[in-house]
PDB file of C-alpha atoms and ligand atoms in Angstrom:
ATOM      1  CA  MET A   1     140.276  69.060  99.075  1.00 46.00           C
ATOM      2  CA  PHE A   2     139.623  71.297 102.081  1.00 49.00           C
ATOM      3  CA  SER A   3     142.655  71.925 104.246  1.00 50.00           C
ATOM      4  CA  VAL A   4     141.009  72.686 107.608  1.00 62.00           C
ATOM      5  CA  LEU A   5     137.445  71.768 108.546  1.00 69.00           C
ATOM      6  CA  THR A   6     135.685  71.922 111.852  1.00 81.00           C
ATOM      7  CA  VAL A   7     133.784  68.978 113.254  1.00 85.00           C
ATOM      8  CA  TYR A   8     130.582  70.910 112.545  1.00 86.00           C
ATOM      9  CA  GLN A   9     131.463  71.380 108.887  1.00 88.00           C
ATOM     10  CA  VAL A  10     132.093  67.657 108.562  1.00 89.00           C
ATOM     11  CA  SER A  11     128.718  67.107 110.195  1.00 90.00           C
ATOM     12  CA  GLY A  12     126.983  69.495 107.793  1.00 91.00           C
ATOM     13  CA  MET A  13     128.633  67.974 104.754  1.00 92.00           C
ATOM     14  CA  SER A  14     128.025  64.378 105.760  1.00 92.00           C
ATOM     15  CA  HIS A  15     124.319  65.087 106.234  1.00 90.00           C
ATOM     16  CA  SER A  16     123.813  67.132 103.086  1.00 94.00           C
ATOM     17  CA  LEU A  17     126.013  65.471 100.461  1.00 94.00           C
ATOM     18  CA  THR A  18     125.172  62.243  98.676  1.00 95.00           C
ATOM     19  CA  VAL A  19     128.831  61.169  98.592  1.00 95.00           C
ATOM     20  CA  PRO A  20     130.682  59.835 101.643  1.00 95.00           C
ATOM     21  CA  VAL A  21     132.572  62.433 103.667  1.00 95.00           C
ATOM     22  CA  ALA A  22     135.847  61.353 105.243  1.00 95.00           C
ATOM     23  CA  ALA A  23     138.364  63.244 107.347  1.00 95.00           C
ATOM     24  CA  LYS A  24     142.128  63.171 107.537  1.00 96.00           C
ATOM     25  CA  LEU A  25     143.716  64.128 110.837  1.00 94.00           C
ATOM     26  CA  ARG A  26     147.087  64.798 112.332  1.00 94.00           C
ATOM     27  CA  LEU A  27     147.765  63.842 115.941  1.00 94.00           C
ATOM     28  CA  CYS A  28     146.264  66.145 118.528  1.00 92.00           C
ATOM     29  CA  GLN A  29     148.367  67.398 121.400  1.00 89.00           C
ATOM     30  CA  PRO A  30     148.435  65.555 123.682  1.00 90.00           C
ATOM     31  CA  ALA A  31     148.152  62.553 121.377  1.00 88.00           C
ATOM     32  CA  PRO A  32     145.428  60.674 123.306  1.00 89.00           C
ATOM     33  CA  LYS A  33     143.030  63.531 122.468  1.00 93.00           C
ATOM     34  CA  THR A  34     143.104  62.309 118.870  1.00 95.00           C
ATOM     35  CA  LEU A  35     140.681  59.529 119.735  1.00 96.00           C
ATOM     36  CA  ASP A  36     138.192  62.057 121.176  1.00 95.00           C
ATOM     37  CA  LEU A  37     138.307  64.074 117.960  1.00 95.00           C
ATOM     38  CA  ALA A  38     138.018  61.005 115.754  1.00 96.00           C
ATOM     39  CA  GLN A  39     135.069  59.680 117.751  1.00 96.00           C
ATOM     40  CA  SER A  40     133.411  63.050 117.520  1.00 95.00           C
ATOM     41  CA  LEU A  41     133.798  62.965 113.736  1.00 95.00           C
ATOM     42  CA  GLU A  42     132.450  59.425 113.639  1.00 96.00           C
ATOM     43  CA  ALA A  43     129.396  60.477 115.668  1.00 95.00           C
ATOM     44  CA  ARG A  44     128.782  63.325 113.219  1.00 93.00           C
ATOM     45  CA  GLY A  45     128.782  61.151 110.143  1.00 94.00           C
ATOM     46  CA  ALA A  46     132.351  60.784 108.860  1.00 95.00           C
ATOM     47  CA  SER A  47     132.504  57.633 106.742  1.00 96.00           C
ATOM     48  CA  TRP A  48     136.127  56.904 107.468  1.00 97.00           C
ATOM     49  CA  ILE A  49     139.120  58.551 109.135  1.00 97.00           C
ATOM     50  CA  THR A  50     142.685  58.738 107.927  1.00 97.00           C
ATOM     51  CA  LEU A  51     145.196  59.458 110.679  1.00 97.00           C
ATOM     52  CA  HIS A  52     148.556  60.899 109.707  1.00 95.00           C
ATOM     53  CA  ALA A  53     150.052  59.954 113.041  1.00 94.00           C
ATOM     54  CA  ARG A  54     152.425  62.885 113.459  1.00 92.00           C
ATOM     55  CA  THR A  55     151.794  66.232 115.118  1.00 86.00           C
ATOM     56  CA  VAL A  56     151.717  69.346 112.968  1.00 79.00           C
ATOM     57  CA  SER A  57     155.154  70.845 112.581  1.00 69.00           C
ATOM     58  CA  ALA A  58     155.681  73.950 110.525  1.00 50.00           C
ATOM     59  CA  ARG A  59     159.222  73.092 109.517  1.00 55.00           C
ATOM     60  CA  ARG A  60     159.533  69.333 109.226  1.00 56.00           C
ATOM     61  CA  ARG A  61     156.111  68.394 107.979  1.00 59.00           C
ATOM     62  CA  ARG A  62     156.607  64.706 107.319  1.00 60.00           C
ATOM     63  CA  GLN A  63     159.706  63.715 109.220  1.00 63.00           C
ATOM     64  CA  GLY A  64     160.043  61.690 112.370  1.00 74.00           C
ATOM     65  CA  GLU A  65     158.335  58.502 113.425  1.00 86.00           C
ATOM     66  CA  ALA A  66     154.584  58.292 113.077  1.00 91.00           C
ATOM     67  CA  ASP A  67     152.900  57.211 116.306  1.00 93.00           C
ATOM     68  CA  LEU A  68     151.174  54.086 115.028  1.00 95.00           C
ATOM     69  CA  TYR A  69     149.968  53.298 118.515  1.00 96.00           C
ATOM     70  CA  GLU A  70     147.420  56.110 118.098  1.00 96.00           C
ATOM     71  CA  VAL A  71     146.211  54.573 114.827  1.00 97.00           C
ATOM     72  CA  LYS A  72     145.734  51.305 116.682  1.00 97.00           C
ATOM     73  CA  ARG A  73     143.774  53.081 119.419  1.00 97.00           C
ATOM     74  CA  LEU A  74     141.398  54.561 116.845  1.00 98.00           C
ATOM     75  CA  LYS A  75     140.962  51.176 115.234  1.00 98.00           C
ATOM     76  CA  ASP A  76     140.356  49.482 118.582  1.00 98.00           C
ATOM     77  CA  HIS A  77     137.734  51.977 119.747  1.00 97.00           C
ATOM     78  CA  MET A  78     135.865  52.954 116.584  1.00 98.00           C
ATOM     79  CA  HIS A  79     133.512  51.366 114.094  1.00 98.00           C
ATOM     80  CA  ILE A  80     134.182  53.205 110.831  1.00 98.00           C
ATOM     81  CA  PRO A  81     137.213  52.256 108.690  1.00 98.00           C
ATOM     82  CA  ILE A  82     140.561  53.705 109.797  1.00 98.00           C
ATOM     83  CA  ILE A  83     143.371  54.426 107.355  1.00 98.00           C
ATOM     84  CA  SER A  84     146.901  54.526 108.731  1.00 97.00           C
ATOM     85  CA  ASN A  85     149.291  57.136 107.374  1.00 96.00           C
ATOM     86  CA  GLY A  86     152.981  57.592 108.104  1.00 90.00           C
ATOM     87  CA  ASN A  87     156.164  55.503 108.285  1.00 81.00           C
ATOM     88  CA  VAL A  88     155.523  53.532 105.095  1.00 86.00           C
ATOM     89  CA  ARG A  89     158.611  53.473 102.921  1.00 82.00           C
ATOM     90  CA  VAL A  90     158.755  49.952 101.463  1.00 80.00           C
ATOM     91  CA  TRP A  91     156.384  47.030 100.913  1.00 79.00           C
ATOM     92  CA  ALA A  92     157.248  45.372 104.233  1.00 84.00           C
ATOM     93  CA  ASP A  93     156.221  48.555 106.070  1.00 89.00           C
ATOM     94  CA  ILE A  94     152.684  48.166 104.725  1.00 90.00           C
ATOM     95  CA  GLN A  95     152.403  44.656 106.123  1.00 90.00           C
ATOM     96  CA  ASP A  96     153.976  45.630 109.459  1.00 93.00           C
ATOM     97  CA  ASN A  97     151.762  48.692 109.740  1.00 95.00           C
ATOM     98  CA  LEU A  98     148.522  46.815 109.052  1.00 96.00           C
ATOM     99  CA  GLN A  99     149.507  44.032 111.389  1.00 96.00           C
ATOM    100  CA  PHE A 100     150.324  46.410 114.241  1.00 97.00           C
ATOM    101  CA  THR A 101     147.463  48.879 113.841  1.00 97.00           C
ATOM    102  CA  GLY A 102     144.759  46.583 112.481  1.00 97.00           C
ATOM    103  CA  ALA A 103     143.888  49.475 110.154  1.00 98.00           C
ATOM    104  CA  ASP A 104     141.676  49.003 107.125  1.00 98.00           C
ATOM    105  CA  GLY A 105     144.221  50.510 104.768  1.00 96.00           C
ATOM    106  CA  VAL A 106     147.342  52.612 104.522  1.00 95.00           C
ATOM    107  CA  MET A 107     147.976  55.945 102.856  1.00 95.00           C
ATOM    108  CA  ILE A 108     151.424  56.636 101.420  1.00 92.00           C
ATOM    109  CA  GLY A 109     152.703  60.061 100.435  1.00 87.00           C
ATOM    110  CA  GLU A 110     156.279  61.110 100.174  1.00 83.00           C
ATOM    111  CA  SER A 111     158.028  57.835  99.459  1.00 81.00           C
ATOM    112  CA  LEU A 112     155.985  57.389  96.291  1.00 81.00           C
ATOM    113  CA  LEU A 113     157.349  60.654  94.977  1.00 80.00           C
ATOM    114  CA  GLY A 114     160.858  59.278  95.141  1.00 76.00           C
ATOM    115  CA  ASN A 115     160.135  55.742  94.102  1.00 75.00           C
ATOM    116  CA  PRO A 116     156.741  54.791  92.665  1.00 73.00           C
ATOM    117  CA  TRP A 117     157.884  51.173  92.908  1.00 72.00           C
ATOM    118  CA  SER A 118     158.058  51.279  96.680  1.00 71.00           C
ATOM    119  CA  VAL A 119     154.616  49.745  97.137  1.00 70.00           C
ATOM    120  CA  THR A 120     155.111  46.783  94.864  1.00 66.00           C
ATOM    121  CA  SER A 121     155.893  43.502  96.577  1.00 58.00           C
ATOM    122  CA  PHE A 122     159.018  43.124  94.475  1.00 54.00           C
ATOM    123  CA  ALA A 123     160.330  46.617  95.146  1.00 51.00           C
ATOM    124  CA  PRO A 124     163.751  47.054  96.742  1.00 50.00           C
ATOM    125  CA  LYS A 125     163.672  46.570 100.506  1.00 52.00           C
ATOM    126  CA  THR A 126     166.919  48.418 101.069  1.00 55.00           C
ATOM    127  CA  HIS A 127     169.339  50.518  99.108  1.00 55.00           C
ATOM    128  CA  ASP A 128     172.205  48.052  99.378  1.00 55.00           C
ATOM    129  CA  SER A 129     174.332  46.589  96.619  1.00 55.00           C
ATOM    130  CA  THR A 130     171.771  43.868  95.879  1.00 54.00           C
ATOM    131  CA  TYR A 131     169.251  46.591  95.282  1.00 52.00           C
ATOM    132  CA  HIS A 132     171.544  48.373  92.877  1.00 49.00           C
ATOM    133  CA  SER A 133     172.299  45.298  90.844  1.00 50.00           C
ATOM    134  CA  LEU A 134     168.724  44.047  90.691  1.00 51.00           C
ATOM    135  CA  PHE A 135     166.644  47.182  90.651  1.00 53.00           C
ATOM    136  CA  ALA A 136     168.783  50.051  89.450  1.00 50.00           C
ATOM    137  CA  ASN A 137     167.009  49.991  86.106  1.00 52.00           C
ATOM    138  CA  ALA A 138     163.596  49.554  87.686  1.00 62.00           C
ATOM    139  CA  VAL A 139     163.557  52.926  89.442  1.00 68.00           C
ATOM    140  CA  PRO A 140     162.474  55.540  86.934  1.00 72.00           C
ATOM    141  CA  ASP A 141     165.041  58.096  85.903  1.00 79.00           C
ATOM    142  CA  PRO A 142     164.443  61.302  87.912  1.00 82.00           C
ATOM    143  CA  VAL A 143     164.834  63.441  84.813  1.00 86.00           C
ATOM    144  CA  ASP A 144     162.205  61.382  82.968  1.00 85.00           C
ATOM    145  CA  ILE A 145     159.817  61.629  85.928  1.00 85.00           C
ATOM    146  CA  SER A 146     160.472  65.348  86.272  1.00 90.00           C
ATOM    147  CA  LEU A 147     159.850  66.039  82.584  1.00 92.00           C
ATOM    148  CA  GLU A 148     156.687  63.948  82.592  1.00 91.00           C
ATOM    149  CA  TYR A 149     155.496  65.749  85.713  1.00 92.00           C
ATOM    150  CA  LEU A 150     156.254  69.168  84.232  1.00 95.00           C
ATOM    151  CA  GLY A 151     154.211  68.119  81.209  1.00 96.00           C
ATOM    152  CA  VAL A 152     151.255  67.271  83.458  1.00 95.00           C
ATOM    153  CA  CYS A 153     151.617  70.621  85.250  1.00 95.00           C
ATOM    154  CA  ARG A 154     151.637  72.405  81.896  1.00 95.00           C
ATOM    155  CA  ASP A 155     148.528  70.511  80.734  1.00 96.00           C
ATOM    156  CA  TYR A 156     146.662  71.254  83.965  1.00 95.00           C
ATOM    157  CA  PRO A 157     147.683  74.797  84.887  1.00 92.00           C
ATOM    158  CA  GLY A 158     146.878  75.920  88.412  1.00 90.00           C
ATOM    159  CA  THR A 159     146.863  72.400  89.840  1.00 88.00           C
ATOM    160  CA  ALA A 160     150.188  72.845  91.624  1.00 91.00           C
ATOM    161  CA  THR A 161     151.898  76.053  92.685  1.00 94.00           C
ATOM    162  CA  ILE A 162     155.451  76.787  91.579  1.00 95.00           C
ATOM    163  CA  PRO A 163     156.846  76.159  95.104  1.00 94.00           C
ATOM    164  CA  ASN A 164     154.979  72.821  95.182  1.00 92.00           C
ATOM    165  CA  ILE A 165     156.331  71.866  91.785  1.00 94.00           C
ATOM    166  CA  GLN A 166     159.842  72.695  92.982  1.00 94.00           C
ATOM    167  CA  THR A 167     159.347  70.580  96.108  1.00 90.00           C
ATOM    168  CA  HIS A 168     158.043  67.618  94.131  1.00 90.00           C
ATOM    169  CA  ILE A 169     160.925  67.685  91.692  1.00 91.00           C
ATOM    170  CA  ARG A 170     163.378  67.955  94.569  1.00 88.00           C
ATOM    171  CA  HIS A 171     161.858  64.743  95.954  1.00 85.00           C
ATOM    172  CA  PHE A 172     162.314  62.941  92.627  1.00 84.00           C
ATOM    173  CA  ILE A 173     165.946  63.976  92.539  1.00 84.00           C
ATOM    174  CA  ASP A 174     166.734  63.545  96.250  1.00 80.00           C
ATOM    175  CA  PHE A 175     165.582  59.943  96.329  1.00 72.00           C
ATOM    176  CA  GLN A 176     167.794  58.994  93.414  1.00 67.00           C
ATOM    177  CA  TRP A 177     170.663  60.991  94.841  1.00 64.00           C
ATOM    178  CA  SER A 178     170.557  59.152  98.169  1.00 62.00           C
ATOM    179  CA  ALA A 179     169.965  55.793  96.475  1.00 57.00           C
ATOM    180  CA  HIS A 180     172.949  56.159  94.187  1.00 54.00           C
TER     181      HIS A 180
HETATM  182  C1  FMN B   1     153.277  65.819  97.285  1.00 80.25           C
HETATM  183  C2  FMN B   1     152.405  65.702  98.499  1.00 80.25           C
HETATM  184  C3  FMN B   1     151.168  66.324  98.497  1.00 80.25           C
HETATM  185  C4  FMN B   1     150.340  66.219  99.617  1.00 80.25           C
HETATM  186  N1  FMN B   1     149.130  66.837  99.591  1.00 80.25           N
HETATM  187  C5  FMN B   1     148.309  66.714 100.650  1.00 80.25           C
HETATM  188  C6  FMN B   1     147.022  67.312 100.654  1.00 80.25           C
HETATM  189  O1  FMN B   1     146.606  67.972  99.711  1.00 80.25           O
HETATM  190  N2  FMN B   1     146.244  67.145 101.760  1.00 80.25           N
HETATM  191  C7  FMN B   1     146.660  66.415 102.829  1.00 80.25           C
HETATM  192  O2  FMN B   1     145.908  66.265 103.802  1.00 80.25           O
HETATM  193  N3  FMN B   1     147.893  65.839 102.860  1.00 80.25           N
HETATM  194  C8  FMN B   1     148.707  65.979 101.810  1.00 80.25           C
HETATM  195  N4  FMN B   1     149.956  65.401 101.836  1.00 80.25           N
HETATM  196  C9  FMN B   1     150.378  64.680 103.034  1.00 80.25           C
HETATM  197  C10 FMN B   1     150.191  63.192 102.805  1.00 80.25           C
HETATM  198  O3  FMN B   1     148.841  62.878 102.514  1.00 80.25           O
HETATM  199  C11 FMN B   1     150.618  62.408 104.033  1.00 80.25           C
HETATM  200  O4  FMN B   1     149.754  62.703 105.108  1.00 80.25           O
HETATM  201  C12 FMN B   1     152.024  62.733 104.462  1.00 80.25           C
HETATM  202  O5  FMN B   1     152.883  62.848 103.351  1.00 80.25           O
HETATM  203  C13 FMN B   1     152.541  61.655 105.426  1.00 80.25           C
HETATM  204  O6  FMN B   1     152.622  60.428 104.794  1.00 80.25           O
HETATM  205  P1  FMN B   1     154.042  59.853 104.300  1.00 80.25           P
HETATM  206  O7  FMN B   1     154.889  59.697 105.541  1.00 80.25           O
HETATM  207  O8  FMN B   1     153.710  58.553 103.621  1.00 80.25           O
HETATM  208  O9  FMN B   1     154.609  60.879 103.350  1.00 80.25           O
HETATM  209  C14 FMN B   1     150.780  65.488 100.739  1.00 80.25           C
HETATM  210  C15 FMN B   1     152.035  64.862 100.731  1.00 80.25           C
HETATM  211  C16 FMN B   1     152.852  64.970  99.631  1.00 80.25           C
HETATM  212  C17 FMN B   1     154.197  64.307  99.649  1.00 80.25           C
END
């Protein structure tokens, strides 16, 4: 995956590759400029756009509310599929997000690290006592997940950096810590 591409690179790739080329964006500043960028990518051949509807922040990369209104604006004004990213923590968030934005799909990142069950329709909606009694055994043990993940990292060296591995394992542990 390329981390930063210009509109022209997307154009070049979409016209020379035989596979679809899609782009994932953060919000521009000011936010309404995001639609201009997305439309420019659409005009140059992007097959779909994923909008992570937060602005880039060096310190708190994924925190704060995603601006789903901007996802909706892309969906309302564009023709290619739009994927909505941000604010999805539990199953109900997926439904709410799709209903509000009209997006063609959602992308989920961080919450799956903590609880891979979060996107199942029977996953816990809250971390209250009902959750603990019904689902405590359903959430994988963070040590099991961590050991399995370390095994994958060992089998595929170079896939994740040591700082990334540390961050991922902290997510496994943090979720369980706050849930229990
Ligand atoms: C472990 C992890 C790895 C990620 N790797 C990438 C990546 O390689 N490229 C990218 O554009 N976004 C990456 N992201 C960001 C997510 O795709 C997503 O945009 C972000 O986490 C916001 O969604 P969320 O609120 O559901 O977490 C990553 C996120 C996480 C948690």
